Amino acid sequence: MSYLFDAPKVYSIPVKGEAAEYPVHRIFCVGRNYAAHAAEMGVEVDREAPFYFTKTPSATLASGSTLPYPPGTRNFHYEMELVIVLGAPVFRCSVEEGRKAIYAYGCGLDMTRRDLQQAAKDKQRPWDLGKDVEGSAVFAPLTRAAAFGAVADQRIHLEVNGTVKQDATLTELIHGVGEVVADLSKFYHLHPGDVIMTGTPAGVGPVVAGDVITGGIDGLDPIKLILGPAE
Ligand code: MN
């Protein structure tokens, strides 16, 4: 097959201890998966089922990168998240099967044009302009599931210029990782290449050019992002 233009690049995430990288097929993101974050956004948590939005795979950016302050916003926010990636196909799976389908875990940042997201919410429009921002899916190197162990009370935290802004534990996740995979598998034939950002704890806020964002989750490689000037 020949193409009229360059075929899309495959975006990928490094995996600790592996020479090959994890190819990104789709990026699903869970909204409001920590009660304290939902409260700070002024909304109720839906405990019955998670809800989702997506980012384009080309939004993938490696930890340690410098991201130019994006166009169209005056309120660009960080969201520190636990990332899970799948290593087996699942469709209409159980919570246990969903958990077993997880290949690796990692630290991620769901960078958000909060002003555009809020405007979309107010007008009952889709969130794409707020959430599917170029370079807004930042991933640290992944850790194989067996090496990470069970999701329990690991600390999840984020700092801006060294000042702690988000500080919680994974016990605060409303919908656990197996539950999220099982729920999403009701709507999609999930398979290796599918990446899920599991939501952010309380303490989100804005960053400006020159800020350095760092974050971590116990047992996983830390993450870093530098905000550059607008282009
Ligand atoms: Mn998020």
CSV table of C-alpha atoms and ligand atoms in Angstrom, one decimal:
chain,number,residue,atom,x,y,z
A,1,MET,CA,0.0,0.0,0.0
A,2,SER,CA,1.2,3.5,-0.8
A,3,TYR,CA,-0.2,6.6,0.8
A,4,LEU,CA,-0.8,10.0,-0.7
A,5,PHE,CA,0.8,11.7,2.4
A,6,ASP,CA,3.0,10.4,5.2
A,7,ALA,CA,1.2,7.7,7.2
A,8,PRO,CA,0.5,8.6,10.9
A,9,LYS,CA,3.4,8.0,13.2
A,10,VAL,CA,3.0,5.4,15.9
A,11,TYR,CA,3.3,7.0,19.3
A,12,SER,CA,4.7,4.8,22.1
A,13,ILE,CA,5.7,4.7,25.8
A,14,PRO,CA,8.9,3.2,27.2
A,15,VAL,CA,8.5,0.2,29.5
A,16,LYS,CA,11.1,-0.4,32.3
A,17,GLY,CA,13.3,-3.4,31.5
A,18,GLU,CA,12.0,-3.8,27.9
A,19,ALA,CA,13.9,-2.8,24.8
A,20,ALA,CA,10.6,-2.4,22.9
A,21,GLU,CA,8.1,0.3,23.6
A,22,TYR,CA,4.3,0.1,24.2
A,23,PRO,CA,2.5,1.4,21.1
A,24,VAL,CA,-0.4,3.7,21.8
A,25,HIS,CA,-3.6,2.9,19.9
A,26,ARG,CA,-6.3,4.8,21.9
A,27,ILE,CA,-6.3,7.0,25.0
A,28,PHE,CA,-9.3,6.8,27.3
A,29,CYS,CA,-9.6,9.1,30.3
A,30,VAL,CA,-11.9,8.6,33.3
A,31,GLY,CA,-13.6,11.8,34.6
A,32,ARG,CA,-14.2,12.4,38.3
A,33,ASN,CA,-12.7,9.3,39.9
A,34,TYR,CA,-11.8,10.9,43.2
A,35,ALA,CA,-14.5,12.4,45.3
A,36,ALA,CA,-12.4,15.4,46.5
A,37,HIS,CA,-11.6,16.4,42.9
A,38,ALA,CA,-15.3,16.2,41.9
A,39,ALA,CA,-16.1,18.5,44.8
A,40,GLU,CA,-13.5,21.1,43.8
A,41,MET,CA,-15.0,21.0,40.3
A,42,GLY,CA,-18.5,21.7,41.9
A,43,VAL,CA,-20.0,18.4,40.6
A,44,GLU,CA,-21.4,15.2,42.1
A,45,VAL,CA,-19.5,12.0,41.7
A,46,ASP,CA,-21.4,9.3,39.8
A,47,ARG,CA,-20.6,6.2,41.9
A,48,GLU,CA,-22.7,3.8,39.8
A,49,ALA,CA,-20.4,3.9,36.7
A,50,PRO,CA,-17.4,5.8,35.5
A,51,PHE,CA,-17.6,8.2,32.5
A,52,TYR,CA,-15.0,8.8,29.8
A,53,PHE,CA,-13.5,11.2,27.4
A,54,THR,CA,-10.7,10.5,24.9
A,55,LYS,CA,-7.5,12.0,23.7
A,56,THR,CA,-5.9,11.5,20.2
A,57,PRO,CA,-2.9,9.1,20.4
A,58,SER,CA,-0.8,11.9,18.9
A,59,ALA,CA,-1.4,13.9,22.1
A,60,THR,CA,1.2,11.5,23.6
A,61,LEU,CA,4.3,13.3,25.1
A,62,ALA,CA,7.3,11.8,26.9
A,63,SER,CA,8.0,12.7,30.5
A,64,GLY,CA,10.8,15.2,30.7
A,65,SER,CA,9.6,17.1,27.6
A,66,THR,CA,9.0,20.9,27.3
A,67,LEU,CA,5.4,21.6,26.2
A,68,PRO,CA,4.8,25.1,24.7
A,69,TYR,CA,1.9,26.9,26.5
A,70,PRO,CA,-1.0,25.8,24.3
A,71,PRO,CA,-3.1,28.0,22.1
A,72,GLY,CA,-6.6,29.1,22.9
A,73,THR,CA,-6.4,29.0,26.7
A,74,ARG,CA,-5.7,31.3,29.7
A,75,ASN,CA,-6.1,28.6,32.3
A,76,PHE,CA,-4.0,25.5,31.5
A,77,HIS,CA,-4.2,22.9,34.3
A,78,TYR,CA,-2.2,19.9,35.4
A,79,GLU,CA,-3.9,16.6,36.5
A,80,MET,CA,-1.7,13.9,38.0
A,81,GLU,CA,-3.0,10.4,37.2
A,82,LEU,CA,-2.4,6.7,37.5
A,83,VAL,CA,-2.2,5.2,34.0
A,84,ILE,CA,-3.0,1.7,33.0
A,85,VAL,CA,-2.2,0.0,29.7
A,86,LEU,CA,-3.7,-3.3,28.4
A,87,GLY,CA,-1.8,-6.4,27.4
A,88,ALA,CA,-4.7,-8.7,26.4
A,89,PRO,CA,-8.0,-8.3,24.4
A,90,VAL,CA,-11.1,-8.0,26.6
A,91,PHE,CA,-14.8,-7.5,25.7
A,92,ARG,CA,-17.6,-7.5,28.2
A,93,CYS,CA,-15.2,-8.8,30.8
A,94,SER,CA,-15.5,-9.2,34.6
A,95,VAL,CA,-13.7,-7.0,37.0
A,96,GLU,CA,-11.1,-9.8,37.7
A,97,GLU,CA,-10.5,-10.4,34.0
A,98,GLY,CA,-10.2,-6.6,33.5
A,99,ARG,CA,-7.5,-6.4,36.2
A,100,LYS,CA,-5.6,-9.4,34.7
A,101,ALA,CA,-5.6,-7.7,31.3
A,102,ILE,CA,-3.5,-4.8,32.7
A,103,TYR,CA,0.0,-5.1,31.2
A,104,ALA,CA,1.6,-2.2,33.1
A,105,TYR,CA,1.1,0.9,35.2
A,106,GLY,CA,2.6,4.4,35.0
A,107,CYS,CA,2.4,8.0,36.0
A,108,GLY,CA,0.6,10.4,33.6
A,109,LEU,CA,-0.5,14.0,33.3
A,110,ASP,CA,-3.8,14.9,31.8
A,111,MET,CA,-3.1,18.5,30.8
A,112,THR,CA,-6.3,20.5,30.4
A,113,ARG,CA,-7.5,23.8,28.9
A,114,ARG,CA,-9.8,24.3,32.0
A,115,ASP,CA,-11.4,27.5,30.7
A,116,LEU,CA,-12.5,25.7,27.4
A,117,GLN,CA,-13.6,22.6,29.3
A,118,GLN,CA,-15.7,24.7,31.6
A,119,ALA,CA,-17.2,26.7,28.7
A,120,ALA,CA,-18.1,23.4,27.0
A,121,LYS,CA,-19.8,22.1,30.2
A,122,ASP,CA,-21.7,25.3,30.6
A,123,LYS,CA,-23.1,25.0,27.0
A,124,GLN,CA,-23.5,21.2,27.2
A,125,ARG,CA,-21.0,20.8,24.4
A,126,PRO,CA,-18.2,18.1,24.1
A,127,TRP,CA,-15.0,18.6,26.0
A,128,ASP,CA,-12.6,18.0,23.1
A,129,LEU,CA,-11.1,21.5,22.9
A,130,GLY,CA,-10.5,21.4,26.6
A,131,LYS,CA,-9.1,17.9,26.9
A,132,ASP,CA,-7.7,16.8,23.5
A,133,VAL,CA,-4.8,19.2,23.5
A,134,GLU,CA,-1.6,18.6,21.5
A,135,GLY,CA,1.0,17.2,23.9
A,136,SER,CA,-1.5,16.9,26.8
A,137,ALA,CA,-1.1,13.1,27.4
A,138,VAL,CA,2.2,13.0,29.2
A,139,PHE,CA,3.5,9.6,30.1
A,140,ALA,CA,6.4,8.4,32.3
A,141,PRO,CA,8.1,5.0,31.6
A,142,LEU,CA,5.7,2.2,32.4
A,143,THR,CA,6.2,-0.6,35.1
A,144,ARG,CA,5.0,-4.1,34.4
A,145,ALA,CA,2.0,-5.0,36.5
A,146,ALA,CA,3.7,-7.9,38.3
A,147,ALA,CA,6.5,-5.6,39.4
A,148,PHE,CA,4.1,-2.9,40.6
A,149,GLY,CA,1.8,-5.3,42.5
A,150,ALA,CA,-1.8,-4.5,43.6
A,151,VAL,CA,-3.2,-1.0,43.6
A,152,ALA,CA,-3.6,-0.2,47.3
A,153,ASP,CA,-2.6,2.8,49.4
A,154,GLN,CA,0.2,4.1,47.2
A,155,ARG,CA,0.7,7.8,47.5
A,156,ILE,CA,0.0,9.9,44.3
A,157,HIS,CA,1.3,13.4,44.3
A,158,LEU,CA,2.2,16.4,42.1
A,159,GLU,CA,4.4,19.5,42.6
A,160,VAL,CA,4.7,22.7,40.7
A,161,ASN,CA,8.2,24.3,41.1
A,162,GLY,CA,8.7,22.0,44.1
A,163,THR,CA,5.5,23.0,46.0
A,164,VAL,CA,3.1,20.1,46.6
A,165,LYS,CA,-0.3,20.7,44.9
A,166,GLN,CA,-1.8,17.3,44.8
A,167,ASP,CA,-1.4,14.6,47.5
A,168,ALA,CA,-3.6,11.6,47.9
A,169,THR,CA,-3.5,7.8,47.9
A,170,LEU,CA,-4.9,5.3,45.4
A,171,THR,CA,-7.3,4.1,48.0
A,172,GLU,CA,-9.3,7.2,47.1
A,173,LEU,CA,-10.0,5.9,43.6
A,174,ILE,CA,-13.8,5.6,43.4
A,175,HIS,CA,-13.8,3.1,40.5
A,176,GLY,CA,-10.8,0.7,40.8
A,177,VAL,CA,-8.6,-0.3,37.8
A,178,GLY,CA,-10.3,-3.7,37.2
A,179,GLU,CA,-13.7,-2.0,37.4
A,180,VAL,CA,-12.7,0.7,34.9
A,181,VAL,CA,-11.5,-1.9,32.4
A,182,ALA,CA,-14.6,-4.1,32.9
A,183,ASP,CA,-16.9,-1.0,32.5
A,184,LEU,CA,-15.1,0.3,29.4
A,185,SER,CA,-15.2,-3.2,27.8
A,186,LYS,CA,-19.0,-2.9,27.7
A,187,PHE,CA,-18.6,-0.3,25.0
A,188,TYR,CA,-15.3,-1.2,23.2
A,189,HIS,CA,-13.4,-4.3,22.1
A,190,LEU,CA,-10.3,-3.4,24.2
A,191,HIS,CA,-6.9,-4.7,23.3
A,192,PRO,CA,-3.2,-4.1,23.6
A,193,GLY,CA,-2.4,-0.5,22.7
A,194,ASP,CA,-5.3,0.8,24.7
A,195,VAL,CA,-4.2,3.3,27.4
A,196,ILE,CA,-6.5,4.5,30.3
A,197,MET,CA,-5.8,7.5,32.4
A,198,THR,CA,-7.8,6.8,35.6
A,199,GLY,CA,-8.6,10.3,36.9
A,200,THR,CA,-7.0,12.9,39.1
A,201,PRO,CA,-7.2,13.6,42.9
A,202,ALA,CA,-8.0,17.0,44.3
A,203,GLY,CA,-5.7,20.0,44.0
A,204,VAL,CA,-5.7,20.8,40.3
A,205,GLY,CA,-4.6,24.2,39.2
A,206,PRO,CA,-3.0,26.4,36.5
A,207,VAL,CA,0.5,26.5,35.3
A,208,VAL,CA,2.3,29.2,33.2
A,209,ALA,CA,5.4,29.3,31.0
A,210,GLY,CA,8.5,28.5,33.0
A,211,ASP,CA,6.8,26.2,35.5
A,212,VAL,CA,8.2,22.8,36.2
A,213,ILE,CA,5.7,20.0,37.0
A,214,THR,CA,6.8,16.9,38.8
A,215,GLY,CA,4.8,14.0,40.1
A,216,GLY,CA,5.0,10.5,41.4
A,217,ILE,CA,3.2,7.4,42.5
A,218,ASP,CA,4.8,5.0,45.0
A,219,GLY,CA,6.5,2.1,43.1
A,220,LEU,CA,6.4,3.8,39.7
A,221,ASP,CA,8.8,6.0,37.7
A,222,PRO,CA,8.2,9.7,38.4
A,223,ILE,CA,7.0,12.2,35.8
A,224,LYS,CA,8.1,15.6,34.8
A,225,LEU,CA,6.9,18.3,32.4
A,226,ILE,CA,8.2,21.8,31.7
A,227,LEU,CA,5.9,24.5,30.4
A,228,GLY,CA,7.5,26.6,27.6
A,229,PRO,CA,6.4,29.9,26.2
A,230,ALA,CA,3.5,30.1,23.8
A,231,GLU,CA,4.4,29.6,20.1
B,1,MN,MN,-8.1,13.8,34.1
